[in-house]
């Protein structure tokens, strides 16, 4: 409750919406409420709520990131990396991962690897091995595939391969954004002190603390 009220007072997140979003993170990734709120706070600080829909994005796409094999931390860092390219919609970033997850699960991505082994600079045996790893949801295999995609010299061929893996999201977001999105590295961490830092900053004087207490009492009543 304290974290939900802090999110409301700092980022204007509706309490019910933030609780639903955090519950989704807890259910999908097996993390604690504090870890989940830490991730949400860092996401908001980095502009992931630019359209006021971060909680909706979490509720809709957390399961897609989880099913694709990504962790909660990787999810937030991926969204942040994609957003830093200047994309107008963070929701579209989640949609791109959803499209990739569907295509990886149904074998579309694996088939594209096998059919374009030469373009990827791989032997048939190497393509088969990578294809099998992608089909099982191996995050390292995803990165290896994206690295191979970057090395494709022919622009038209690279575009076609991108569409095969990400569908219309490759067209909507563009190559730079999608490649940034699939980078799982970043500084957002579930063990961050973001919540404590926010608490100390938001309620750093008695007036702010009393205002926060008043809103808490109103919520309880």
Short mmCIF file of C-alpha atoms in Angstrom, two decimals:
data_model
loop_
_atom_site.label_atom_id
_atom_site.label_comp_id
_atom_site.label_asym_id
_atom_site.label_seq_id
_atom_site.Cartn_x
_atom_site.Cartn_y
_atom_site.Cartn_z
CA UNK A 1 0.00 0.00 0.00
CA UNK A 2 2.80 2.38 0.88
CA UNK A 3 4.50 1.79 -2.48
CA UNK A 4 1.20 2.24 -4.36
CA UNK A 5 0.58 5.57 -2.63
CA UNK A 6 4.15 6.68 -3.32
CA UNK A 7 3.65 5.88 -7.03
CA UNK A 8 0.40 7.87 -6.98
CA UNK A 9 1.93 10.89 -5.31
CA UNK A 10 5.07 10.85 -7.48
CA UNK A 11 3.91 9.70 -10.92
CA UNK A 12 0.11 10.04 -10.61
CA UNK A 13 -0.44 6.30 -11.10
CA UNK A 14 -3.93 5.24 -10.10
CA UNK A 15 -3.60 3.00 -7.03
CA UNK A 16 -5.80 0.22 -8.42
CA UNK A 17 -3.98 0.27 -11.76
CA UNK A 18 -0.53 0.12 -10.18
CA UNK A 19 -1.60 -2.75 -7.91
CA UNK A 20 -2.86 -4.70 -10.93
CA UNK A 21 0.34 -4.02 -12.83
CA UNK A 22 2.55 -5.05 -9.93
CA UNK A 23 0.46 -8.18 -9.33
CA UNK A 24 1.02 -9.08 -12.98
CA UNK A 25 4.79 -8.73 -12.57
CA UNK A 26 4.72 -10.79 -9.38
CA UNK A 27 2.60 -13.54 -10.96
CA UNK A 28 4.53 -13.78 -14.21
CA UNK A 29 8.10 -13.39 -12.98
CA UNK A 30 7.90 -14.59 -9.36
CA UNK A 31 9.26 -11.36 -7.88
CA UNK A 32 8.22 -9.50 -4.73
CA UNK A 33 6.00 -6.42 -4.54
CA UNK A 34 9.00 -4.27 -3.58
CA UNK A 35 11.05 -5.57 -6.52
CA UNK A 36 8.13 -4.98 -8.89
CA UNK A 37 7.52 -1.42 -7.66
CA UNK A 38 11.25 -0.72 -7.91
CA UNK A 39 11.12 -1.69 -11.59
CA UNK A 40 7.99 0.40 -12.17
CA UNK A 41 9.56 3.44 -10.48
CA UNK A 42 12.70 3.19 -12.61
CA UNK A 43 10.61 2.69 -15.74
CA UNK A 44 8.60 5.82 -14.98
CA UNK A 45 11.78 7.78 -14.22
CA UNK A 46 13.13 6.77 -17.63
CA UNK A 47 10.05 7.92 -19.52
CA UNK A 48 8.26 4.61 -20.10
CA UNK A 49 5.00 6.20 -18.95
CA UNK A 50 5.28 8.93 -21.59
CA UNK A 51 1.75 8.21 -22.85
CA UNK A 52 0.28 7.41 -19.45
CA UNK A 53 -0.09 3.72 -20.31
CA UNK A 54 2.82 1.97 -18.57
CA UNK A 55 0.54 -0.06 -16.29
CA UNK A 56 -1.59 -1.15 -19.26
CA UNK A 57 1.58 -2.21 -21.08
CA UNK A 58 2.73 -4.25 -18.08
CA UNK A 59 -0.66 -5.95 -17.76
CA UNK A 60 -0.86 -6.78 -21.45
CA UNK A 61 2.70 -7.75 -22.29
CA UNK A 62 4.34 -9.14 -19.12
CA UNK A 63 3.16 -12.61 -20.07
CA UNK A 64 4.63 -12.23 -23.56
CA UNK A 65 8.05 -11.31 -22.22
CA UNK A 66 7.89 -14.13 -19.70
CA UNK A 67 6.79 -16.74 -22.27
CA UNK A 68 9.63 -15.62 -24.57
CA UNK A 69 12.08 -16.39 -21.76
CA UNK A 70 12.89 -12.85 -20.59
CA UNK A 71 13.11 -11.77 -16.94
CA UNK A 72 11.29 -8.80 -15.41
CA UNK A 73 14.52 -6.78 -15.38
CA UNK A 74 15.18 -7.63 -19.02
CA UNK A 75 11.64 -6.58 -19.90
CA UNK A 76 12.09 -3.10 -18.45
CA UNK A 77 15.58 -2.65 -19.90
CA UNK A 78 14.36 -3.75 -23.32
CA UNK A 79 11.46 -1.30 -23.24
CA UNK A 80 13.82 1.43 -22.09
CA UNK A 81 16.38 0.67 -24.83
CA UNK A 82 13.65 0.77 -27.46
CA UNK A 83 12.16 3.99 -26.11
CA UNK A 84 15.54 5.71 -26.13
CA UNK A 85 15.56 5.57 -29.94
CA UNK A 86 12.72 8.08 -29.88
CA UNK A 87 9.77 5.82 -30.64
CA UNK A 88 6.39 7.46 -30.17
CA UNK A 89 4.73 4.43 -28.56
CA UNK A 90 6.10 2.20 -25.80
CA UNK A 91 3.03 0.01 -26.32
CA UNK A 92 4.28 -0.78 -29.83
CA UNK A 93 7.52 -2.06 -28.29
CA UNK A 94 5.55 -4.55 -26.24
CA UNK A 95 3.61 -5.50 -29.35
CA UNK A 96 6.87 -6.19 -31.20
CA UNK A 97 7.97 -8.65 -28.51
CA UNK A 98 4.52 -10.26 -28.67
CA UNK A 99 4.84 -10.70 -32.44
CA UNK A 100 8.33 -12.15 -32.11
CA UNK A 101 7.20 -14.51 -29.34
CA UNK A 102 4.32 -15.80 -31.45
CA UNK A 103 6.54 -16.31 -34.48
CA UNK A 104 9.29 -17.96 -32.44
CA UNK A 105 6.76 -20.30 -30.81
CA UNK A 106 4.98 -21.37 -33.99
CA UNK A 107 8.22 -22.03 -35.88
CA UNK A 108 8.05 -19.07 -38.27
CA UNK A 109 11.36 -17.63 -37.05
CA UNK A 110 13.04 -21.05 -37.09
CA UNK A 111 11.87 -21.64 -40.67
CA UNK A 112 13.22 -18.23 -41.69
CA UNK A 113 16.63 -19.13 -40.25
CA UNK A 114 16.76 -22.43 -42.15
CA UNK A 115 15.56 -20.91 -45.40
CA UNK A 116 18.07 -18.06 -45.22
CA UNK A 117 21.12 -19.78 -43.75
CA UNK A 118 23.36 -18.44 -46.48
CA UNK A 119 22.17 -14.86 -45.99
CA UNK A 120 22.92 -15.20 -42.28
CA UNK A 121 26.40 -16.49 -43.07
CA UNK A 122 25.76 -19.91 -41.53
CA UNK A 123 26.14 -23.49 -42.64
CA UNK A 124 23.03 -25.69 -42.70
CA UNK A 125 24.19 -27.35 -39.49
CA UNK A 126 24.70 -24.01 -37.73
CA UNK A 127 21.33 -22.76 -38.94
CA UNK A 128 19.61 -25.92 -37.69
CA UNK A 129 21.23 -25.59 -34.26
CA UNK A 130 20.24 -21.93 -33.94
CA UNK A 131 16.75 -22.70 -35.23
CA UNK A 132 16.27 -25.36 -32.55
CA UNK A 133 17.44 -23.03 -29.78
CA UNK A 134 15.12 -20.24 -30.91
CA UNK A 135 12.18 -22.62 -30.96
CA UNK A 136 12.81 -23.56 -27.30
CA UNK A 137 12.84 -19.92 -26.18
CA UNK A 138 16.56 -19.40 -25.63
CA UNK A 139 17.27 -15.70 -24.97
CA UNK A 140 20.95 -16.08 -25.91
CA UNK A 141 19.83 -17.58 -29.21
CA UNK A 142 17.62 -14.56 -29.87
CA UNK A 143 20.61 -12.28 -29.43
CA UNK A 144 22.78 -14.46 -31.66
CA UNK A 145 20.08 -14.29 -34.33
CA UNK A 146 19.81 -10.50 -34.09
CA UNK A 147 23.61 -10.24 -34.35
CA UNK A 148 23.44 -12.31 -37.52
CA UNK A 149 20.66 -10.11 -38.86
CA UNK A 150 22.76 -6.97 -38.36
CA UNK A 151 25.48 -8.50 -40.55
CA UNK A 152 23.18 -9.02 -43.56
CA UNK A 153 24.52 -6.50 -46.09
CA UNK A 154 21.59 -6.43 -48.50
CA UNK A 155 19.08 -3.87 -47.20
CA UNK A 156 16.10 -5.48 -48.94
CA UNK A 157 16.97 -8.93 -47.68
CA UNK A 158 17.55 -7.64 -44.14
CA UNK A 159 14.16 -5.93 -44.26
CA UNK A 160 12.43 -9.13 -45.41
CA UNK A 161 14.11 -11.15 -42.66
CA UNK A 162 13.11 -8.55 -40.09
CA UNK A 163 9.47 -8.73 -41.19
CA UNK A 164 9.61 -12.53 -41.04
CA UNK A 165 10.64 -12.32 -37.39
CA UNK A 166 8.65 -9.31 -36.15
CA UNK A 167 5.83 -8.93 -38.64
CA UNK A 168 4.41 -5.45 -39.19
CA UNK A 169 6.16 -4.21 -36.05
CA UNK A 170 9.45 -4.22 -37.99
CA UNK A 171 7.80 -1.86 -40.47
CA UNK A 172 6.03 0.29 -37.87
CA UNK A 173 8.96 0.78 -35.49
CA UNK A 174 11.91 0.55 -37.86
CA UNK A 175 15.09 -1.50 -37.74
CA UNK A 176 16.96 0.72 -35.27
CA UNK A 177 14.20 0.62 -32.67
CA UNK A 178 13.55 -3.12 -32.92
CA UNK A 179 17.25 -3.97 -32.63
CA UNK A 180 17.53 -1.66 -29.61
CA UNK A 181 14.42 -3.26 -28.10
CA UNK A 182 15.95 -6.73 -28.29
CA UNK A 183 18.98 -5.61 -26.29
CA UNK A 184 18.38 -6.99 -22.79
CA UNK A 185 21.20 -5.08 -21.11
CA UNK A 186 20.64 -1.95 -19.03
CA UNK A 187 20.79 -0.32 -15.63
CA UNK A 188 17.22 -0.94 -14.48
CA UNK A 189 17.38 -3.42 -11.58
CA UNK A 190 14.83 -4.93 -9.22
CA UNK A 191 17.33 -4.49 -6.37
CA UNK A 192 17.64 -0.73 -6.95
CA UNK A 193 16.98 1.74 -4.11
CA UNK A 194 14.64 3.71 -6.36
CA UNK A 195 11.73 3.45 -3.92
CA UNK A 196 13.72 4.66 -0.93
CA UNK A 197 15.20 7.49 -2.98
CA UNK A 198 11.74 8.54 -4.14
CA UNK A 199 10.35 8.33 -0.64
CA UNK A 200 13.09 10.55 0.77
CA UNK A 201 12.72 13.05 -2.07
CA UNK A 202 8.93 13.10 -2.19
CA UNK A 203 8.41 13.41 1.56
CA UNK A 204 11.52 15.36 2.50
CA UNK A 205 9.65 17.87 4.65
CA UNK A 206 6.87 17.73 7.22
CA UNK A 207 4.35 19.44 4.93
CA UNK A 208 4.74 16.86 2.17
CA UNK A 209 4.64 14.06 4.71
CA UNK A 210 1.38 15.36 6.20
CA UNK A 211 -0.17 15.77 2.75
CA UNK A 212 0.79 12.20 1.95
CA UNK A 213 -0.67 11.04 5.26
CA UNK A 214 -3.89 12.87 4.49
CA UNK A 215 -4.23 11.14 1.12
CA UNK A 216 -3.50 7.81 2.78
CA UNK A 217 -6.29 8.37 5.31
CA UNK A 218 -8.69 9.36 2.52
CA UNK A 219 -7.81 6.19 0.62
CA UNK A 220 -8.29 4.03 3.73
CA UNK A 221 -11.65 5.64 4.49
#
